[in-house]
């Protein structure tokens, strides 16, 4: 009887200890995993960084972006109205130099139109007229199918143009009609979980960083990057497929550009890199998931003789540009490829773990750089790697780097 009593009391004490321990452990877990307030453990921080791989939202609104564009337009130079008119050039006020000595350094505001008189050997500058709105377009594929690209789905792609005060909803045909042959095109493809307002803000940062001798048309490629799952692995696998299939839409879009004498710069961030590489791979005659572009003789129809690809924080395998890689033909069409390599990127560090269970992806291109493998010498010479060590995956952090700004300012050879 006495042994039973001792056993009963022992079990009660043990149960009480387990209950107190579980309560205490729950309190500690809540404190360590709290999003605000309290200290966060190292494991919790790593898990948060893994989830942040998909968080590219910078909190911009359409109203703040419109203000940003208007401020940019105020700094634009006036647009020429009559190119090639003969003008009478004179030195700026307070300067005793002759016009022939000043040459092209003369201020355009000091040029006045006259009849047939002109100074020999000096190229006459254009006259001036009022400023026009910046040539900014948003191409949205949100209404098109994310995994079944075809002609019917391509027709659902919408185009919007900035008019100085807001956005005009237009069609793709109107976009291509207003494209000039010598106009520089700057096309940006955003990463995962990026709002349209943030994508436009990113494009404006690119526009300010890019130098071009001709007027630049900014095109922001917006795809459906909203969250589909709260599980990081499932979210990555789904969005990787979505961004790859966007390459079919982008390839058809690039085929219709009319800028044989111009140049094209395509900038992709994170998952957006996959879209650009897939598009160029398809345009060169390659296939993805057993599918090719509908048109035949694709390579001969390309009108992008000078195109530069800028791949920022590339969320794709480091060997995908090899001949047998996923996008093995992409380098054949590009004139220059700029790749950032950041071994301190906290998000790309988790890239290999985003594979299905019991498997592992190769390291990300944006983390270790491009693996040469069987890439030809000609294609390998097109690649320029920008090494850096900055603990961030945000696009604005990358674009603020001086080395990236210099790469964007380089003219395509």
CSV table of C-alpha atoms in Angstrom, one decimal:
chain,number,residue,atom,x,y,z
A,1,UNK,CA,0.0,0.0,0.0
A,2,UNK,CA,2.9,2.3,0.9
A,3,UNK,CA,4.6,1.7,-2.4
A,4,UNK,CA,1.5,2.5,-4.3
A,5,UNK,CA,1.2,5.8,-2.5
A,6,UNK,CA,4.9,6.7,-3.3
A,7,UNK,CA,4.4,5.7,-6.9
A,8,UNK,CA,1.2,7.9,-7.2
A,9,UNK,CA,2.9,10.9,-5.6
A,10,UNK,CA,6.0,10.5,-7.9
A,11,UNK,CA,3.8,10.4,-11.0
A,12,UNK,CA,2.1,13.6,-9.8
A,13,UNK,CA,5.4,15.4,-9.3
A,14,UNK,CA,6.7,14.3,-12.7
A,15,UNK,CA,3.5,15.4,-14.4
A,16,UNK,CA,3.6,18.7,-12.7
A,17,UNK,CA,7.3,19.2,-13.8
A,18,UNK,CA,6.5,18.3,-17.4
A,19,UNK,CA,3.5,20.7,-17.4
A,20,UNK,CA,5.6,23.6,-16.0
A,21,UNK,CA,8.4,22.8,-18.4
A,22,UNK,CA,6.1,22.8,-21.4
A,23,UNK,CA,4.6,26.1,-20.4
A,24,UNK,CA,8.0,27.6,-19.9
A,25,UNK,CA,9.2,26.3,-23.3
A,26,UNK,CA,6.1,27.7,-25.0
A,27,UNK,CA,6.8,31.1,-23.5
A,28,UNK,CA,10.4,31.0,-24.7
A,29,UNK,CA,9.3,30.0,-28.2
A,30,UNK,CA,6.9,32.8,-28.4
A,31,UNK,CA,9.5,35.3,-27.3
A,32,UNK,CA,12.1,34.0,-29.8
A,33,UNK,CA,9.7,33.9,-32.7
A,34,UNK,CA,7.9,37.2,-32.1
A,35,UNK,CA,8.0,39.5,-35.2
A,36,UNK,CA,8.2,42.6,-33.1
A,37,UNK,CA,9.7,43.1,-29.7
A,38,UNK,CA,11.9,40.6,-27.9
A,39,UNK,CA,15.1,39.1,-29.2
A,40,UNK,CA,15.2,36.7,-32.1
A,41,UNK,CA,17.3,33.5,-32.0
A,42,UNK,CA,19.8,32.6,-34.6
A,43,UNK,CA,17.6,29.8,-36.0
A,44,UNK,CA,14.6,32.1,-36.2
A,45,UNK,CA,16.7,34.6,-38.0
A,46,UNK,CA,17.8,32.0,-40.6
A,47,UNK,CA,14.2,30.9,-41.1
A,48,UNK,CA,13.1,34.5,-41.6
A,49,UNK,CA,15.9,35.1,-44.1
A,50,UNK,CA,14.8,32.0,-46.0
A,51,UNK,CA,11.2,33.4,-46.2
A,52,UNK,CA,12.5,36.8,-47.2
A,53,UNK,CA,13.9,35.2,-50.3
A,54,UNK,CA,10.4,35.8,-51.7
A,55,UNK,CA,9.8,39.2,-50.2
A,56,UNK,CA,10.8,41.9,-52.7
A,57,UNK,CA,8.2,44.5,-51.7
A,58,UNK,CA,9.6,47.9,-50.9
A,59,UNK,CA,6.3,49.5,-49.8
A,60,UNK,CA,5.8,51.9,-52.7
A,61,UNK,CA,2.4,53.1,-53.7
A,62,UNK,CA,1.1,54.2,-57.1
A,63,UNK,CA,0.8,57.8,-55.8
A,64,UNK,CA,4.4,57.9,-54.6
A,65,UNK,CA,5.6,56.4,-57.9
A,66,UNK,CA,3.7,59.1,-59.9
A,67,UNK,CA,5.4,61.8,-57.8
A,68,UNK,CA,8.7,60.1,-58.5
A,69,UNK,CA,8.2,60.2,-62.3
A,70,UNK,CA,7.0,63.8,-62.3
A,71,UNK,CA,10.2,64.8,-60.4
A,72,UNK,CA,12.2,63.0,-62.9
A,73,UNK,CA,10.5,64.7,-65.8
A,74,UNK,CA,11.3,68.1,-64.4
A,75,UNK,CA,15.0,67.4,-64.9
A,76,UNK,CA,14.6,66.2,-68.5
A,77,UNK,CA,16.1,68.4,-71.2
A,78,UNK,CA,13.7,70.0,-73.8
A,79,UNK,CA,12.9,67.8,-76.8
A,80,UNK,CA,14.1,68.8,-80.3
A,81,UNK,CA,11.3,69.7,-82.7
A,82,UNK,CA,13.2,70.5,-85.9
A,83,UNK,CA,16.4,68.5,-86.4
A,84,UNK,CA,19.0,69.7,-88.9
A,85,UNK,CA,17.8,73.3,-89.2
A,86,UNK,CA,20.6,75.8,-90.0
A,87,UNK,CA,21.4,78.1,-87.1
A,88,UNK,CA,23.5,81.1,-86.2
A,89,UNK,CA,25.7,80.1,-83.3
A,90,UNK,CA,27.2,82.6,-80.9
A,91,UNK,CA,29.1,82.2,-77.7
A,92,UNK,CA,27.3,82.4,-74.4
A,93,UNK,CA,27.1,85.8,-72.7
A,94,UNK,CA,30.4,86.9,-71.1
A,95,UNK,CA,32.5,84.6,-73.2
A,96,UNK,CA,34.9,86.1,-75.8
A,97,UNK,CA,35.6,82.7,-77.6
A,98,UNK,CA,34.5,82.4,-81.2
A,99,UNK,CA,31.8,80.0,-82.3
A,100,UNK,CA,34.3,77.9,-84.3
A,101,UNK,CA,36.4,77.4,-81.1
A,102,UNK,CA,33.4,76.4,-79.0
A,103,UNK,CA,32.1,73.9,-81.5
A,104,UNK,CA,29.6,71.4,-79.9
A,105,UNK,CA,30.1,72.9,-76.5
A,106,UNK,CA,27.8,75.8,-77.3
A,107,UNK,CA,24.6,76.0,-75.3
A,108,UNK,CA,21.6,75.1,-77.4
A,109,UNK,CA,19.7,77.9,-75.6
A,110,UNK,CA,22.1,80.4,-77.3
A,111,UNK,CA,21.3,79.2,-80.9
A,112,UNK,CA,18.8,81.1,-83.0
A,113,UNK,CA,17.4,80.1,-86.4
A,114,UNK,CA,18.3,82.1,-89.4
A,115,UNK,CA,17.7,81.7,-93.1
A,116,UNK,CA,20.5,79.9,-95.1
A,117,UNK,CA,23.4,81.2,-93.1
A,118,UNK,CA,25.4,78.7,-90.9
A,119,UNK,CA,28.9,78.4,-89.7
A,120,UNK,CA,30.8,75.8,-91.8
A,121,UNK,CA,32.1,72.7,-90.0
A,122,UNK,CA,29.7,73.0,-87.1
A,123,UNK,CA,26.8,70.6,-86.8
A,124,UNK,CA,23.7,72.8,-86.3
A,125,UNK,CA,21.9,71.8,-83.0
A,126,UNK,CA,18.1,71.4,-82.9
A,127,UNK,CA,15.7,74.0,-81.8
A,128,UNK,CA,13.6,73.5,-78.7
A,129,UNK,CA,10.1,72.9,-77.7
A,130,UNK,CA,8.3,72.1,-74.5
A,131,UNK,CA,9.1,69.0,-72.5
A,132,UNK,CA,7.2,65.8,-73.2
A,133,UNK,CA,6.2,63.1,-70.7
A,134,UNK,CA,8.9,60.5,-70.1
A,135,UNK,CA,8.4,57.4,-72.4
A,136,UNK,CA,7.5,54.9,-69.7
A,137,UNK,CA,5.5,51.8,-70.3
A,138,UNK,CA,4.1,49.0,-68.1
A,139,UNK,CA,3.5,45.7,-69.8
A,140,UNK,CA,1.3,43.5,-67.6
A,141,UNK,CA,0.8,39.8,-68.0
A,142,UNK,CA,-1.3,39.2,-64.9
A,143,UNK,CA,-4.4,38.3,-66.9
A,144,UNK,CA,-2.6,35.7,-69.1
A,145,UNK,CA,-2.2,32.1,-68.2
A,146,UNK,CA,0.9,31.5,-66.0
A,147,UNK,CA,1.7,28.0,-67.3
A,148,UNK,CA,-0.1,27.7,-70.7
A,149,UNK,CA,1.3,30.4,-73.0
A,150,UNK,CA,-0.2,30.6,-76.4
A,151,UNK,CA,-1.5,33.2,-78.9
A,152,UNK,CA,-4.8,33.6,-77.2
A,153,UNK,CA,-3.1,34.2,-73.8
A,154,UNK,CA,-0.6,36.6,-75.4
A,155,UNK,CA,-3.5,38.7,-76.6
A,156,UNK,CA,-4.5,39.3,-73.0
A,157,UNK,CA,-1.3,41.2,-72.2
A,158,UNK,CA,-2.1,44.8,-71.4
A,159,UNK,CA,0.0,47.9,-72.0
A,160,UNK,CA,-0.1,51.2,-70.0
A,161,UNK,CA,1.8,54.4,-70.9
A,162,UNK,CA,2.6,57.3,-68.6
A,163,UNK,CA,1.0,60.5,-69.9
A,164,UNK,CA,2.5,63.0,-67.5
A,165,UNK,CA,-0.3,62.8,-64.9
A,166,UNK,CA,-1.4,59.2,-64.9
A,167,UNK,CA,-1.5,56.0,-67.0
A,168,UNK,CA,-3.3,55.5,-70.3
A,169,UNK,CA,-4.5,51.9,-71.0
A,170,UNK,CA,-3.3,51.0,-74.5
A,171,UNK,CA,-2.7,47.9,-76.6
A,172,UNK,CA,0.5,46.1,-77.6
A,173,UNK,CA,0.0,47.2,-81.2
A,174,UNK,CA,0.0,50.8,-80.1
A,175,UNK,CA,3.2,50.2,-78.2
A,176,UNK,CA,5.0,48.8,-81.3
A,177,UNK,CA,3.6,51.4,-83.6
A,178,UNK,CA,5.1,54.2,-81.5
A,179,UNK,CA,8.5,52.5,-81.4
A,180,UNK,CA,11.3,54.1,-83.4
A,181,UNK,CA,14.1,52.3,-85.1
A,182,UNK,CA,16.9,54.0,-83.3
A,183,UNK,CA,15.3,54.2,-79.9
A,184,UNK,CA,17.1,52.6,-76.9
A,185,UNK,CA,14.9,50.2,-75.0
A,186,UNK,CA,15.4,49.6,-71.3
A,187,UNK,CA,13.3,46.6,-70.2
A,188,UNK,CA,13.1,45.5,-66.5
A,189,UNK,CA,11.7,42.2,-65.2
A,190,UNK,CA,11.1,42.3,-61.4
A,191,UNK,CA,11.5,39.5,-58.9
A,192,UNK,CA,9.0,37.6,-56.8
A,193,UNK,CA,6.3,39.2,-54.7
A,194,UNK,CA,6.9,42.7,-56.1
A,195,UNK,CA,4.0,45.0,-56.5
A,196,UNK,CA,3.4,47.0,-59.7
A,197,UNK,CA,4.3,50.3,-57.8
A,198,UNK,CA,7.6,48.8,-56.6
A,199,UNK,CA,8.4,47.5,-60.1
A,200,UNK,CA,7.9,51.0,-61.6
A,201,UNK,CA,10.0,52.6,-58.8
A,202,UNK,CA,12.8,50.1,-59.6
A,203,UNK,CA,12.5,50.9,-63.3
A,204,UNK,CA,12.9,54.7,-62.5
A,205,UNK,CA,16.1,53.9,-60.6
A,206,UNK,CA,17.4,52.1,-63.6
A,207,UNK,CA,16.4,54.9,-65.9
A,208,UNK,CA,18.4,57.4,-63.9
A,209,UNK,CA,21.4,55.1,-63.9
A,210,UNK,CA,21.5,54.2,-67.6
A,211,UNK,CA,23.3,56.4,-70.1
A,212,UNK,CA,22.3,56.3,-73.7
A,213,UNK,CA,23.1,58.7,-76.6
A,214,UNK,CA,19.5,58.3,-77.9
A,215,UNK,CA,16.1,58.8,-76.1
A,216,UNK,CA,15.3,55.8,-73.8
A,217,UNK,CA,12.0,54.0,-73.6
A,218,UNK,CA,11.6,52.4,-70.2
A,219,UNK,CA,9.5,49.2,-70.2
A,220,UNK,CA,8.5,47.5,-66.9
A,221,UNK,CA,7.5,43.9,-67.4
A,222,UNK,CA,5.0,43.0,-64.6
A,223,UNK,CA,4.0,39.4,-64.0
A,224,UNK,CA,1.8,37.8,-61.4
A,225,UNK,CA,4.3,37.4,-58.5
A,226,UNK,CA,1.8,37.4,-55.6
A,227,UNK,CA,2.3,34.8,-52.8
A,228,UNK,CA,0.8,31.4,-53.6
A,229,UNK,CA,2.0,29.5,-50.5
A,230,UNK,CA,3.3,30.2,-47.0
A,231,UNK,CA,5.7,27.3,-47.3
A,232,UNK,CA,9.0,28.6,-48.8
A,233,UNK,CA,9.9,25.5,-50.7
A,234,UNK,CA,6.4,25.2,-52.3
A,235,UNK,CA,6.5,28.9,-53.0
A,236,UNK,CA,9.8,28.7,-54.8
A,237,UNK,CA,9.0,25.7,-56.9
A,238,UNK,CA,5.8,27.3,-58.1
A,239,UNK,CA,7.2,30.8,-58.8
A,240,UNK,CA,10.3,29.3,-60.6
A,241,UNK,CA,7.9,27.6,-63.1
A,242,UNK,CA,5.8,30.8,-63.4
A,243,UNK,CA,8.8,33.0,-64.2
A,244,UNK,CA,10.2,30.5,-66.7
A,245,UNK,CA,6.9,30.4,-68.6
A,246,UNK,CA,7.0,34.2,-68.7
A,247,UNK,CA,9.9,33.7,-71.2
A,248,UNK,CA,7.4,32.6,-73.9
A,249,UNK,CA,5.5,35.9,-73.6
A,250,UNK,CA,8.7,38.0,-73.4
A,251,UNK,CA,10.2,36.2,-76.5
A,252,UNK,CA,7.1,37.0,-78.6
A,253,UNK,CA,7.2,40.6,-77.3
A,254,UNK,CA,10.9,41.0,-78.3
A,255,UNK,CA,10.3,39.6,-81.8
A,256,UNK,CA,7.9,42.5,-82.5
A,257,UNK,CA,10.3,45.3,-81.6
A,258,UNK,CA,11.3,47.6,-84.4
A,259,UNK,CA,14.7,49.0,-83.5
A,260,UNK,CA,17.2,47.6,-85.9
A,261,UNK,CA,19.4,50.6,-85.4
A,262,UNK,CA,18.8,50.9,-81.7
A,263,UNK,CA,19.9,48.9,-78.7
A,264,UNK,CA,18.1,46.9,-76.0
A,265,UNK,CA,19.1,46.5,-72.3
A,266,UNK,CA,17.2,43.9,-70.4
A,267,UNK,CA,17.6,44.0,-66.6
A,268,UNK,CA,16.3,41.1,-64.5
A,269,UNK,CA,16.3,40.7,-60.7
A,270,UNK,CA,16.0,37.4,-58.8
A,271,UNK,CA,13.3,35.4,-60.6
A,272,UNK,CA,13.1,37.9,-63.4
A,273,UNK,CA,16.5,36.7,-64.6
A,274,UNK,CA,14.9,33.3,-65.4
A,275,UNK,CA,12.3,35.1,-67.6
A,276,UNK,CA,15.0,36.9,-69.6
A,277,UNK,CA,17.2,33.9,-70.1
A,278,UNK,CA,14.3,31.7,-71.0
A,279,UNK,CA,13.1,34.3,-73.6
A,280,UNK,CA,16.6,34.5,-75.2
A,281,UNK,CA,16.9,30.7,-75.2
A,282,UNK,CA,13.6,30.3,-77.0
A,283,UNK,CA,14.5,33.1,-79.5
A,284,UNK,CA,17.7,31.2,-80.4
A,285,UNK,CA,15.7,28.1,-81.2
A,286,UNK,CA,15.8,26.4,-77.9
A,287,UNK,CA,12.9,24.7,-76.1
A,288,UNK,CA,11.5,24.7,-72.5
A,289,UNK,CA,9.4,21.9,-71.1
A,290,UNK,CA,9.4,20.4,-74.6
A,291,UNK,CA,7.9,23.5,-76.2
A,292,UNK,CA,9.3,26.0,-78.7
A,293,UNK,CA,8.1,29.2,-80.1
A,294,UNK,CA,5.4,28.9,-82.8
A,295,UNK,CA,7.3,30.7,-85.5
A,296,UNK,CA,9.9,29.0,-87.6
A,297,UNK,CA,13.4,30.2,-88.3
A,298,UNK,CA,13.4,32.2,-85.1
A,299,UNK,CA,17.0,33.3,-85.2
A,300,UNK,CA,16.6,35.1,-88.5
A,301,UNK,CA,13.6,37.1,-87.3
A,302,UNK,CA,15.4,38.7,-84.4
A,303,UNK,CA,15.8,42.5,-84.6
A,304,UNK,CA,18.1,42.9,-81.5
A,305,UNK,CA,21.6,43.2,-83.0
A,306,UNK,CA,22.9,45.0,-79.9
A,307,UNK,CA,21.4,43.7,-76.7
A,308,UNK,CA,22.8,43.7,-73.2
A,309,UNK,CA,21.6,41.5,-70.3
A,310,UNK,CA,22.1,42.7,-66.7
A,311,UNK,CA,21.4,39.8,-64.4
A,312,UNK,CA,21.0,41.0,-60.8
A,313,UNK,CA,20.9,38.5,-57.9
A,314,UNK,CA,20.1,35.7,-60.4
A,315,UNK,CA,17.9,33.0,-58.8
A,316,UNK,CA,18.8,30.3,-61.3
A,317,UNK,CA,21.4,27.6,-61.4
A,318,UNK,CA,25.0,28.5,-61.9
A,319,UNK,CA,25.3,26.1,-64.8
A,320,UNK,CA,22.1,27.1,-66.6
A,321,UNK,CA,24.0,29.0,-69.3
A,322,UNK,CA,26.1,26.0,-70.3
A,323,UNK,CA,25.4,24.3,-73.6
A,324,UNK,CA,23.4,21.6,-72.0
A,325,UNK,CA,22.0,23.9,-69.4
A,326,UNK,CA,18.4,24.9,-69.0
A,327,UNK,CA,19.0,28.2,-71.0
A,328,UNK,CA,22.0,27.0,-73.0
A,329,UNK,CA,21.3,29.0,-76.1
A,330,UNK,CA,20.7,32.4,-74.4
A,331,UNK,CA,24.2,33.6,-74.9
A,332,UNK,CA,24.1,33.2,-78.6
A,333,UNK,CA,21.9,36.3,-79.1
A,334,UNK,CA,23.2,38.6,-76.4
A,335,UNK,CA,26.0,41.1,-77.2
A,336,UNK,CA,27.0,41.5,-73.5
A,337,UNK,CA,26.0,39.8,-70.3
A,338,UNK,CA,26.6,41.4,-66.9
A,339,UNK,CA,26.1,39.1,-63.8
A,340,UNK,CA,26.4,40.1,-60.2
A,341,UNK,CA,28.1,37.6,-57.8
A,342,UNK,CA,27.3,38.2,-54.2
A,343,UNK,CA,28.4,35.4,-51.8
A,344,UNK,CA,26.9,37.4,-48.9
A,345,UNK,CA,23.3,37.4,-50.3
A,346,UNK,CA,21.3,36.0,-47.4
A,347,UNK,CA,18.5,34.8,-49.7
A,348,UNK,CA,20.5,33.1,-52.4
A,349,UNK,CA,22.3,31.2,-49.7
A,350,UNK,CA,19.2,29.2,-49.2
A,351,UNK,CA,18.6,28.6,-53.0
A,352,UNK,CA,19.9,25.0,-53.0
A,353,UNK,CA,17.4,24.1,-50.2
A,354,UNK,CA,14.4,25.2,-52.3
A,355,UNK,CA,14.3,21.9,-54.1
A,356,UNK,CA,11.7,19.2,-53.4
A,357,UNK,CA,12.4,17.0,-50.4
A,358,UNK,CA,15.4,14.7,-50.5
A,359,UNK,CA,17.0,16.7,-53.3
A,360,UNK,CA,19.2,19.7,-53.6
A,361,UNK,CA,19.5,22.5,-56.3
A,362,UNK,CA,22.9,23.7,-57.5
A,363,UNK,CA,24.1,27.0,-56.1
A,364,UNK,CA,22.5,30.1,-57.5
A,365,UNK,CA,24.2,32.0,-60.3
A,366,UNK,CA,23.9,35.2,-58.3
A,367,UNK,CA,25.7,33.5,-55.4
A,368,UNK,CA,28.7,31.8,-57.0
A,369,UNK,CA,28.7,33.3,-60.5
A,370,UNK,CA,28.4,31.6,-63.9
A,371,UNK,CA,29.9,28.2,-64.2
A,372,UNK,CA,31.8,28.0,-67.5
A,373,UNK,CA,31.6,24.3,-68.2
A,374,UNK,CA,31.3,23.8,-72.0
A,375,UNK,CA,30.5,27.5,-72.8
A,376,UNK,CA,32.4,28.5,-76.0
A,377,UNK,CA,35.2,31.1,-75.9
A,378,UNK,CA,33.1,33.5,-77.9
A,379,UNK,CA,30.1,33.3,-75.5
A,380,UNK,CA,32.3,33.3,-72.4
A,381,UNK,CA,33.9,36.6,-73.6
A,382,UNK,CA,30.5,38.2,-73.5
A,383,UNK,CA,30.1,37.6,-69.7
A,384,UNK,CA,31.2,40.3,-67.2
A,385,UNK,CA,31.0,39.4,-63.6
A,386,UNK,CA,30.6,41.9,-60.8
A,387,UNK,CA,31.9,40.5,-57.5
A,388,UNK,CA,30.5,42.0,-54.3
A,389,UNK,CA,29.9,41.1,-50.7
A,390,UNK,CA,26.8,42.8,-49.4
A,391,UNK,CA,24.2,41.1,-47.1
A,392,UNK,CA,21.1,42.0,-49.0
A,393,UNK,CA,18.8,40.6,-51.7
A,394,UNK,CA,16.9,43.8,-52.3
A,395,UNK,CA,17.0,45.2,-55.8
A,396,UNK,CA,17.5,48.8,-54.7
A,397,UNK,CA,20.5,47.8,-52.6
A,398,UNK,CA,22.1,46.2,-55.6
A,399,UNK,CA,21.3,49.1,-57.9
A,400,UNK,CA,22.9,51.5,-55.5
A,401,UNK,CA,26.3,49.8,-55.8
A,402,UNK,CA,28.7,51.8,-57.8
A,403,UNK,CA,30.0,48.8,-59.8
A,404,UNK,CA,26.4,48.0,-60.9
A,405,UNK,CA,25.8,51.6,-61.9
A,406,UNK,CA,28.9,51.6,-64.0
A,407,UNK,CA,27.8,48.4,-65.7
A,408,UNK,CA,24.5,50.0,-66.6
A,409,UNK,CA,26.1,53.1,-67.9
A,410,UNK,CA,28.3,51.1,-70.4
A,411,UNK,CA,27.2,51.3,-74.0
A,412,UNK,CA,26.7,48.1,-75.8
A,413,UNK,CA,29.6,47.4,-78.2
